[in-house]
Short mmCIF file of C-alpha atoms in Angstrom, two decimals:
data_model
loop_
_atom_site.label_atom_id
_atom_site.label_comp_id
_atom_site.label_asym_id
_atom_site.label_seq_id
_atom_site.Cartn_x
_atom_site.Cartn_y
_atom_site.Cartn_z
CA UNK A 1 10.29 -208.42 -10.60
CA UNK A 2 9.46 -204.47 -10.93
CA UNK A 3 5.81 -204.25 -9.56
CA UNK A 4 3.42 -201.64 -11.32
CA UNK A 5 3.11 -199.82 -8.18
CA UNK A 6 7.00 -199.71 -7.79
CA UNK A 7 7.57 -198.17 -11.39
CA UNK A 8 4.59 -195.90 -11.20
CA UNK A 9 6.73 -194.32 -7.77
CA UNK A 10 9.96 -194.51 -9.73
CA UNK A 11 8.50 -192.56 -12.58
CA UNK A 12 6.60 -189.75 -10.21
CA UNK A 13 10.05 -189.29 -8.75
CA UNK A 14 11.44 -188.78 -11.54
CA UNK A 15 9.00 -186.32 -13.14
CA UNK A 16 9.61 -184.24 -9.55
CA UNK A 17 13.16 -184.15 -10.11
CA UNK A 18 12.57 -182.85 -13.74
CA UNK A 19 10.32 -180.40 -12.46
CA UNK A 20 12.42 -179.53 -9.55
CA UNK A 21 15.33 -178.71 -12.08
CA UNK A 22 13.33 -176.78 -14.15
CA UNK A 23 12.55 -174.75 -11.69
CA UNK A 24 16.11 -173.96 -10.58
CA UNK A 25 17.31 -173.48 -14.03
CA UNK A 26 14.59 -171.15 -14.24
CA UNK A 27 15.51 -169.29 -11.38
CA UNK A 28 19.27 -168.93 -11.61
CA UNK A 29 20.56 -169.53 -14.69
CA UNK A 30 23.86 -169.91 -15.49
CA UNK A 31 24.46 -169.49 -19.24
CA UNK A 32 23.71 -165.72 -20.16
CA UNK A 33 27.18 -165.73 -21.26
CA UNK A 34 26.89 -168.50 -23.37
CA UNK A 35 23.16 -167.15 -24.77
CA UNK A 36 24.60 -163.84 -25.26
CA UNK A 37 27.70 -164.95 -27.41
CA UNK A 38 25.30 -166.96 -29.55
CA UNK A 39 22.34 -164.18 -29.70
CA UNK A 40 25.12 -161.53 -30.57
CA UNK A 41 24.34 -159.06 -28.90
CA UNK A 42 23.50 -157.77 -24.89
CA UNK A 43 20.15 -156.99 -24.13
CA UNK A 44 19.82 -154.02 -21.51
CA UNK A 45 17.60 -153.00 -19.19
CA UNK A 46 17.30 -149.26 -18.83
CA UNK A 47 15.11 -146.42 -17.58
CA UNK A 48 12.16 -145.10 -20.16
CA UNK A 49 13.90 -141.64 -20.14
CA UNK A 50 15.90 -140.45 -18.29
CA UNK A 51 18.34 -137.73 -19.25
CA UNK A 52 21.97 -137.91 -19.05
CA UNK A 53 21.78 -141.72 -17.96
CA UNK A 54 19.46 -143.44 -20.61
CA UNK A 55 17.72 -141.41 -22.87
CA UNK A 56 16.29 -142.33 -26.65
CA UNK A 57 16.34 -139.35 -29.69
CA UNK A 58 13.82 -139.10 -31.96
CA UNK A 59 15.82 -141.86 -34.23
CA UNK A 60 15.75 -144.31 -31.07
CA UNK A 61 20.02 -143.80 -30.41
CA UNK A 62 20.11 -143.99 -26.65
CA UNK A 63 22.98 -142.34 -24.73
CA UNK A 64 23.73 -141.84 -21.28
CA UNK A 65 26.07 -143.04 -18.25
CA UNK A 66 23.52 -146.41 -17.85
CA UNK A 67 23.66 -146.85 -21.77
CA UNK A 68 27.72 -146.49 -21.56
CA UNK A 69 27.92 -148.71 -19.38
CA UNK A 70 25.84 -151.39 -21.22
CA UNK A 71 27.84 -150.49 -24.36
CA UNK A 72 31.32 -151.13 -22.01
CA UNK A 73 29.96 -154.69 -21.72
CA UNK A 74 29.41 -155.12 -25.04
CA UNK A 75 32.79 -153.66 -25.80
CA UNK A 76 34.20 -156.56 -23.77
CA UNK A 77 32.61 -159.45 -25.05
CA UNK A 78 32.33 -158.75 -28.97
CA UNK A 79 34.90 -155.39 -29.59
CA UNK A 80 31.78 -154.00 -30.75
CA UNK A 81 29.78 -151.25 -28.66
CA UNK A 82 26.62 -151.06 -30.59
CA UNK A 83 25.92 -154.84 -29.91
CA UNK A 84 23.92 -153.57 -27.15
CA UNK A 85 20.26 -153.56 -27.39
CA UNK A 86 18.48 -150.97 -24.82
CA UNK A 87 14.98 -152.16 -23.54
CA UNK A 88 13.50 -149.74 -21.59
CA UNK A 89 11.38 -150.85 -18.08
CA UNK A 90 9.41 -149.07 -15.70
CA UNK A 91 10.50 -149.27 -12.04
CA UNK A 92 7.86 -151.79 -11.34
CA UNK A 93 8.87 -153.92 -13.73
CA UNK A 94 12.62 -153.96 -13.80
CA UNK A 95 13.49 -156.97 -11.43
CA UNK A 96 10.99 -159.39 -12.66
CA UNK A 97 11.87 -158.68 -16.77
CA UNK A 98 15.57 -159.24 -15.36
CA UNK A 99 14.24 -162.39 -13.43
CA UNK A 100 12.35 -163.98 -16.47
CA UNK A 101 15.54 -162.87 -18.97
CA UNK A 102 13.92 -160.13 -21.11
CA UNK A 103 17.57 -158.64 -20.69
CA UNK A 104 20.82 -160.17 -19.55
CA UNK A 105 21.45 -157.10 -17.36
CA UNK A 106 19.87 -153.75 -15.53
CA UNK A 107 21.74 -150.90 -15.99
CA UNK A 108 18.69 -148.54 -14.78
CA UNK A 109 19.38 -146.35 -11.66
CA UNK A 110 18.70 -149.07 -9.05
CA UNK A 111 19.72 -148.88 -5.98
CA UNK A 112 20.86 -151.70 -4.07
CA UNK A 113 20.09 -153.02 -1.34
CA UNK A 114 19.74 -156.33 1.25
CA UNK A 115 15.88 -157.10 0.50
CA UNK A 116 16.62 -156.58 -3.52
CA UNK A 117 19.38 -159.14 -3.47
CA UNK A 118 17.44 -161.81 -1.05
CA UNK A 119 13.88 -161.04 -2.09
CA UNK A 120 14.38 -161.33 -5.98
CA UNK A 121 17.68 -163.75 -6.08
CA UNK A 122 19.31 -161.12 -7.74
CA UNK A 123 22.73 -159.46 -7.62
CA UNK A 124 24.42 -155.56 -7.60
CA UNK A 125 28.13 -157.05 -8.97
CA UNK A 126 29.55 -153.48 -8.14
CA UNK A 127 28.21 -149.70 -7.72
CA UNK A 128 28.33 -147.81 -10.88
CA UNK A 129 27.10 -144.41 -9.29
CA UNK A 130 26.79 -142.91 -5.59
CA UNK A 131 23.96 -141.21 -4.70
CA UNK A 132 21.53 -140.48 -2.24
CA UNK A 133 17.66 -139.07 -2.40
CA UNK A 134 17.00 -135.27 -1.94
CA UNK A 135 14.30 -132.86 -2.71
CA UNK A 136 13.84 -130.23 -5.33
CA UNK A 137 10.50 -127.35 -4.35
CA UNK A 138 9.75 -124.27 -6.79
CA UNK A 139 12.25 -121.49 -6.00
CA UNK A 140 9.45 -119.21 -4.95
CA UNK A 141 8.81 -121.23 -1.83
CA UNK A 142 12.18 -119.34 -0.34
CA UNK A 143 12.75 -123.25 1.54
CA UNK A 144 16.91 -124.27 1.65
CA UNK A 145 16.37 -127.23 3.99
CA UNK A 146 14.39 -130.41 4.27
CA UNK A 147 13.74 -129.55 7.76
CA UNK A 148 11.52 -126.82 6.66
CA UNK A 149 8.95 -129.15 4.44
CA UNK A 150 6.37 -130.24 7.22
CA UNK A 151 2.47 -129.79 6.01
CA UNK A 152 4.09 -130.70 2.84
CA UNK A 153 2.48 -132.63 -0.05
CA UNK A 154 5.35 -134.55 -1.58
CA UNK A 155 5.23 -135.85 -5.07
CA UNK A 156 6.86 -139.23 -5.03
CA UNK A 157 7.18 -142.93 -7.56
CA UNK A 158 5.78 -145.80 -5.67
CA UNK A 159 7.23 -149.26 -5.49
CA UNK A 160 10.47 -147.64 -4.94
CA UNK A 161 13.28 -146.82 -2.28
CA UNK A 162 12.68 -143.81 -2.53
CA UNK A 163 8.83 -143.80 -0.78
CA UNK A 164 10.51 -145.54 1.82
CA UNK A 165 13.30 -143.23 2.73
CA UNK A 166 10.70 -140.19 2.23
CA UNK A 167 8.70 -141.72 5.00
CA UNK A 168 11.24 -142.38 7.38
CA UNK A 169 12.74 -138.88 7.04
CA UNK A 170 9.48 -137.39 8.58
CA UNK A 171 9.37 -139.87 10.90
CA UNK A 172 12.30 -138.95 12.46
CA UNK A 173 12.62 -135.19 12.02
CA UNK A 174 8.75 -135.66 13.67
CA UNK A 175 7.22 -134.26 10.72
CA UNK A 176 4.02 -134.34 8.54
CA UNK A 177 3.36 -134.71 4.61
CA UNK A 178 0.72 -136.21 2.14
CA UNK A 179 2.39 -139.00 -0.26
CA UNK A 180 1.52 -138.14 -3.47
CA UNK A 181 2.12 -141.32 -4.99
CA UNK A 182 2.46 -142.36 -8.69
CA UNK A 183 3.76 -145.57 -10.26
CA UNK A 184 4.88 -143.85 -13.76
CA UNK A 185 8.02 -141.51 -13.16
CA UNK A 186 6.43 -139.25 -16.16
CA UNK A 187 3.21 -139.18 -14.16
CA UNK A 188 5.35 -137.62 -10.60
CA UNK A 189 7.29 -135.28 -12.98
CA UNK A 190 3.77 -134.03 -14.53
CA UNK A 191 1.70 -133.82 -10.95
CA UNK A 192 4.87 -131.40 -9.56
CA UNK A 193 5.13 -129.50 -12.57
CA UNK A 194 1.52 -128.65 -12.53
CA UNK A 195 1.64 -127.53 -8.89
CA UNK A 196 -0.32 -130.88 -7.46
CA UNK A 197 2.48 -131.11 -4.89
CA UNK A 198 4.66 -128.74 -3.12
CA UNK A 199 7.52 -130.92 -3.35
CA UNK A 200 8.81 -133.90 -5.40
CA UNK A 201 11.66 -136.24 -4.11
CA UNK A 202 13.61 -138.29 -5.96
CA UNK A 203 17.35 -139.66 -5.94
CA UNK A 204 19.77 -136.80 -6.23
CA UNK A 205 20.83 -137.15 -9.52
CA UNK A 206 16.98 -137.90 -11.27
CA UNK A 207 16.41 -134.27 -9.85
CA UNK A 208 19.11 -132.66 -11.95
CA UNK A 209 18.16 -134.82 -14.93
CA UNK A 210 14.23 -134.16 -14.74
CA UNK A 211 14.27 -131.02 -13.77
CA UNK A 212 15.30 -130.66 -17.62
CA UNK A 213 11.96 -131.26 -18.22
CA UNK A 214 9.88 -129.09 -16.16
CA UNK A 215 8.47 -126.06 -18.33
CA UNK A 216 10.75 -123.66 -16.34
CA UNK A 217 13.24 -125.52 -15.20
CA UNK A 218 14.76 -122.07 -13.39
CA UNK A 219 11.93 -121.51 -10.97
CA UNK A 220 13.08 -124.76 -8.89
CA UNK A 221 15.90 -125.32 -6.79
CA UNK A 222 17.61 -128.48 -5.61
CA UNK A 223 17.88 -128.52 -1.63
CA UNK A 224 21.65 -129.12 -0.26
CA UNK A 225 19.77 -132.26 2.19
CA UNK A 226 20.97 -135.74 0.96
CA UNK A 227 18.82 -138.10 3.02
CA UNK A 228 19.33 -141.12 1.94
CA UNK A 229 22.74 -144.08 0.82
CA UNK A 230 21.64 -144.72 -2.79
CA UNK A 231 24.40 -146.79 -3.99
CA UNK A 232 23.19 -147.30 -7.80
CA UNK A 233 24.52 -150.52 -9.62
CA UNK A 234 23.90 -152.51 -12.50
CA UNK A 235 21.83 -155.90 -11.63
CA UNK A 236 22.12 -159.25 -12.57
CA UNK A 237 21.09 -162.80 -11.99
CA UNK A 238 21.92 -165.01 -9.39
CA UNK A 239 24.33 -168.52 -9.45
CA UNK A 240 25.31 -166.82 -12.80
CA UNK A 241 29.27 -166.07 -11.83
CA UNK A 242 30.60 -165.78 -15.06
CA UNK A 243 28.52 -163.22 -16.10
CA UNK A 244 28.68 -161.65 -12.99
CA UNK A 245 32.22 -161.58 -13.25
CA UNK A 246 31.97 -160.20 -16.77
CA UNK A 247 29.77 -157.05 -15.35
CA UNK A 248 31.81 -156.61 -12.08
CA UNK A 249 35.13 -156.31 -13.78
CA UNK A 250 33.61 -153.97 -16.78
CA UNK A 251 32.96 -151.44 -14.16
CA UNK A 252 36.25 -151.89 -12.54
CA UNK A 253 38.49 -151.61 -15.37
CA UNK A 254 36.67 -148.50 -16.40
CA UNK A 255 37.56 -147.17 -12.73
CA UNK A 256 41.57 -148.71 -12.86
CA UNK A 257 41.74 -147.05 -16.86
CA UNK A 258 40.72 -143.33 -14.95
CA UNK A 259 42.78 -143.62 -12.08
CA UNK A 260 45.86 -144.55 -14.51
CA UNK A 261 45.43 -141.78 -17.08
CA UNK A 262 44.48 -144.35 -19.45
CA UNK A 263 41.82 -142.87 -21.92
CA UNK A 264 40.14 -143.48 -25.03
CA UNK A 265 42.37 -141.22 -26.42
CA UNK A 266 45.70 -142.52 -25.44
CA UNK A 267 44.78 -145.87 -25.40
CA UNK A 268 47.16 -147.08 -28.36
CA UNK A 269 49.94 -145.77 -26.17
CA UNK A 270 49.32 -147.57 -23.27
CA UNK A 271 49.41 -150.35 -25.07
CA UNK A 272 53.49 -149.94 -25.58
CA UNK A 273 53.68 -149.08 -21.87
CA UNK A 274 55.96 -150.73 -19.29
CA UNK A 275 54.34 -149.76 -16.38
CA UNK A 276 53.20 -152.69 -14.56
CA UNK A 277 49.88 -151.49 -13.73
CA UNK A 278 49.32 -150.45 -16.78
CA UNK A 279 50.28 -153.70 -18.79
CA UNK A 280 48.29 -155.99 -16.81
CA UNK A 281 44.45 -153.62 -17.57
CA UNK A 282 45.57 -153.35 -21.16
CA UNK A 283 46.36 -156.98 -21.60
CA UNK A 284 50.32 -157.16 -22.63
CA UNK A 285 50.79 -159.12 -19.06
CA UNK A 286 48.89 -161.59 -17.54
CA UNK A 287 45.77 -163.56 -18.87
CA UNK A 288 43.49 -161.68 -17.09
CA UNK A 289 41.04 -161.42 -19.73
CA UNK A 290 40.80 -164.97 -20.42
CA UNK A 291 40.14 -165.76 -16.76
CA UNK A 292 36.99 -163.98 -17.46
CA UNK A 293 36.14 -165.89 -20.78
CA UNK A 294 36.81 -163.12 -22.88
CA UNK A 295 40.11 -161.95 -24.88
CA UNK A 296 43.30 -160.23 -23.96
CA UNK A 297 42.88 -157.01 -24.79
CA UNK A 298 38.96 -156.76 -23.21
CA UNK A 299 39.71 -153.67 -21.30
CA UNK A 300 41.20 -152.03 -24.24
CA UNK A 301 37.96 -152.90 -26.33
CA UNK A 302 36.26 -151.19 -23.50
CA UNK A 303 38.64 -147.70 -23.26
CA UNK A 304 38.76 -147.87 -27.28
CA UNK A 305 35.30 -147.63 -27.92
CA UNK A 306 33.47 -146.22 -24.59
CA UNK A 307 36.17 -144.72 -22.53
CA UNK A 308 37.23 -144.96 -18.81
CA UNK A 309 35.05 -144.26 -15.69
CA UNK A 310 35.97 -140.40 -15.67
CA UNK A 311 35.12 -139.92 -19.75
CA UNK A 312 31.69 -141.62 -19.30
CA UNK A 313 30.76 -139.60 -16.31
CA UNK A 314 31.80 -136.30 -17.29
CA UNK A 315 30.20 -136.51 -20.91
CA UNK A 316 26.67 -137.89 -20.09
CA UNK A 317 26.22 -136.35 -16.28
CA UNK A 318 29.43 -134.06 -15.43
CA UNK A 319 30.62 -130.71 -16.75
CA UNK A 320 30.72 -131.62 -20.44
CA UNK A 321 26.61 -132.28 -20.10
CA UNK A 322 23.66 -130.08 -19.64
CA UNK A 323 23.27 -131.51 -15.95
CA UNK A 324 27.25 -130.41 -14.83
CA UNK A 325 26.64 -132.60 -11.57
CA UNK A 326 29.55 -132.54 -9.39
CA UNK A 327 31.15 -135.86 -9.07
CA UNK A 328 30.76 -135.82 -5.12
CA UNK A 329 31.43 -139.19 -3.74
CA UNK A 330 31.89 -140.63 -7.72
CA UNK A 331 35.10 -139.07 -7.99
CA UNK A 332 38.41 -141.39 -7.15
CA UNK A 333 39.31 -142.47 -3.85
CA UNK A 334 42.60 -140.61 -4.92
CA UNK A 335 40.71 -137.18 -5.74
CA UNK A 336 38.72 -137.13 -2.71
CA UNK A 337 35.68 -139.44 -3.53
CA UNK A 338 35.21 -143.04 -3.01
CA UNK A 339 35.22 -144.45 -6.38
CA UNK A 340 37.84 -147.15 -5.77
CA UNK A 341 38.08 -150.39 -7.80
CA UNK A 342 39.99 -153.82 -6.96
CA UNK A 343 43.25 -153.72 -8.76
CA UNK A 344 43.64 -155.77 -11.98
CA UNK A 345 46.35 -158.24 -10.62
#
C-alpha cells in the first residue's frame, strides 16, 4: 500500500520533471515554424536605423539588405513578402528579445561568433554579409592609416564586438586611446559628429551607412585598415532545425539564383529551363522544397518577389544605393569574392 510519504516523493518528482521541461522548452524551442504558419506572419529583429540595411520612412516601410532578407523568408513560407513584421532592437537587447521569442529571427548586423553561439544557445545558420571593423576620422586630420591614431579618443558602442576588437588593435600595434563608450548607436554617431572624439569605429559597412548622417558627411573619410573578421548573419534559436533550415537555405538559394543568372526578372523563364541546376532551385526537379516543409516552387517565391543575392545587395548597399559599397569579399566565389553557397542537390 502507497505510503503518504511515498506519494508525496512521487509527486515532487514529478513537479521537477514539469519544471525541468519547462525550462527546456523555454530555452530551445522547436516550433517557430509551426507558430509562425499559424501567427501569419515572421517577426524580425532588425537594427533601429540603419541605412541601406534596415531603415523605417516616415510611413514606417522599412527597406534594406537585413529587411530583404527577412522579406526572402517570408517569401518562402507564405509567397507573400510583406508578411514580415520588422521590430527594431538595440544591440544590447537583440539576443535576449531573440531568446525570449519577441521575433522568430535577427536579421540585424550581428556578427558571429563562438561565445554568441555557446553563451546565448543561439545560432548564425549562414553569413549573409562579410565584413570587418574599420575607422572613419574627419578629413581634416590628413590620417590614411590606423597606425597613425595613437593619443586618440575613439568613439565606440559598448556591449559589442566591436569594443573588443578596438582594444586589441592598440594592444598590439602598442598603442594608446580613450574609449569613448556609448550603449545607443545614435548616441556614438552624435558624440563624433560633435567633435567629442577624434575617431569613431564601427564595422565597415555601418561607416558608409552612418556617415549619411553626419551634418557634412564630406569632411570624413573612411580609412583603407580592415581590422577585424566580421562575418554578419542572421540569428536564430537553438534545437530549432527546421527553422534553421528554413533561414539557412533562404540565404543560399538567393546566392545559387545569382550565380545562375536567375533573377527576379527572368524568373518565369527559368522556370521552362532544362538546365539541371537550374530545375532543381526553381522547383521543376526534385522535392527539395518540401524537405524543408515548405512548397515546390519556395525559391521562386523568393526570386519573384525579393530577388537573388546580387539584386538585394546592389539595390540597398551596392552601386544602385547612396552607399555604392564595393562588394569586396560579398561578391561570388566565381567573381573573385567568397560568397559561395551549398548547391541545391
Amino acid at each position: 500500500m502507497r505510503t503518504f510519504g511515498g506519494g508525496l516523493l512521487i509527486g515532487l518528482a514529478v513537479a521537477v520533471a514539469v519544471a525541468a521541461a519547462a525550462i527546456t522548452y523555454e530555452r530551445y524551442d522547436t516550433r517557430t515554424l509551426k507558430r509562425t504558419i499559424r501567427r501569419g506572419e515572421v517577426l524580425c529583429g532588425v537594427n533601429k536605423g540603419l541605412p541601406g540595411f534596415s531603415i523605417p520612412d516616415d510611413k514606417g516601410n522599412w527597406t534594406g539588405f537585413d529587411v530583404d532578407f527577412c522579406r526572402a523568408v517570408a517569401a518562402a513560407i507564405f509567397d507573400d513578402p510583406t508578411k514580415a513584421t520588422f521590430i527594431p532592437l538595440d544591440a544590447s537587447e537583440r539576443f535576449r528579445e531573440l531568446q525570449n521569442r519577441k521575433v522568430d529571427i535577427l536579421s540585424r548586423n550581428s556578427t558571429w561568433s563562438m561565445s554568441r553561439e555557446t553563451s546565448y544557445d543561439l545560432y548564425f545558420p549562414a553569413v549573409a554579409y562579410y565584413d570587418g571593423e574599420g575607422f572613419i576620422v574627419p578629413r581634416a586630420r590628413n590620417v590614411d592609416s590606423g597606425l597613425q591614431l595613437d593619443g586618440s579618443k575613439v568613439c565606440v558602442q559598448s556591449e559589442t564586438t566591436t569594443e573588443l576588437n578596438l582594444a586589441d588593435y592598440f594592444r598590439a600595434n602598442n598603442m594608446k586611446y580613450e574609449a569613448m563608450k556609448f550603449g545607443k548607436l545614435e548616441d556614438v554617431i552624435k558624440a563624433y559628429d560633435s567633435g567629442m572624439c577624434d575617431v569613431f569605429t564601427a564595422d565597415v559597412s555601418q561607416l558608409y551607412a552612418l556617415r549619411l548622417n553626419l551634418s557634412k558627411p564630406g569632411d570624413h573619410v573612411i580609412l583603407p585598415d580592415v581590422i577585424s573578421k566580421e562575418p554578419l548573419a542572421p540569428v536564430v534559436r537553438q534545437r530549432d532545425d527546421d527553422w534553421m533550415m528554413i533561414v539557412k537555405w533562404t540565404l543560399y538559394a538567393m546566392i545559387n539564383a545569382e550565380e545562375l543568372g536567375v533573377t527576379s526578372k527572368n524568373i518565369d523563364e527559368a522556370l521552362k529551363s532544362k538546365k539541371p541546376d537550374v530545375m532543381r532551385l526553381v522547383g521543376t526537379e526534385g522535392a527539395y522544397g518540401e524537405e524543408l516543409g515548405l512548397t515546390k516552387d519556395w525559391a521562386v517565391r523568393i526570386i519573384r518577389h525579393v530577388g537573388n543575392y546580387g539584386e538585394v545587395y546592389e539595390r540597398n548597399v551596392g552601386s544602385g544605393s547612396k552607399l555604392s559599397i564595393p562588394r569586396g569579399l560579398n561578391q561570388l566565389w566565381s567573381a573573385g569574392g567568397i560568397q559561395y553557397a551549398p548547391p541545391i542537390r
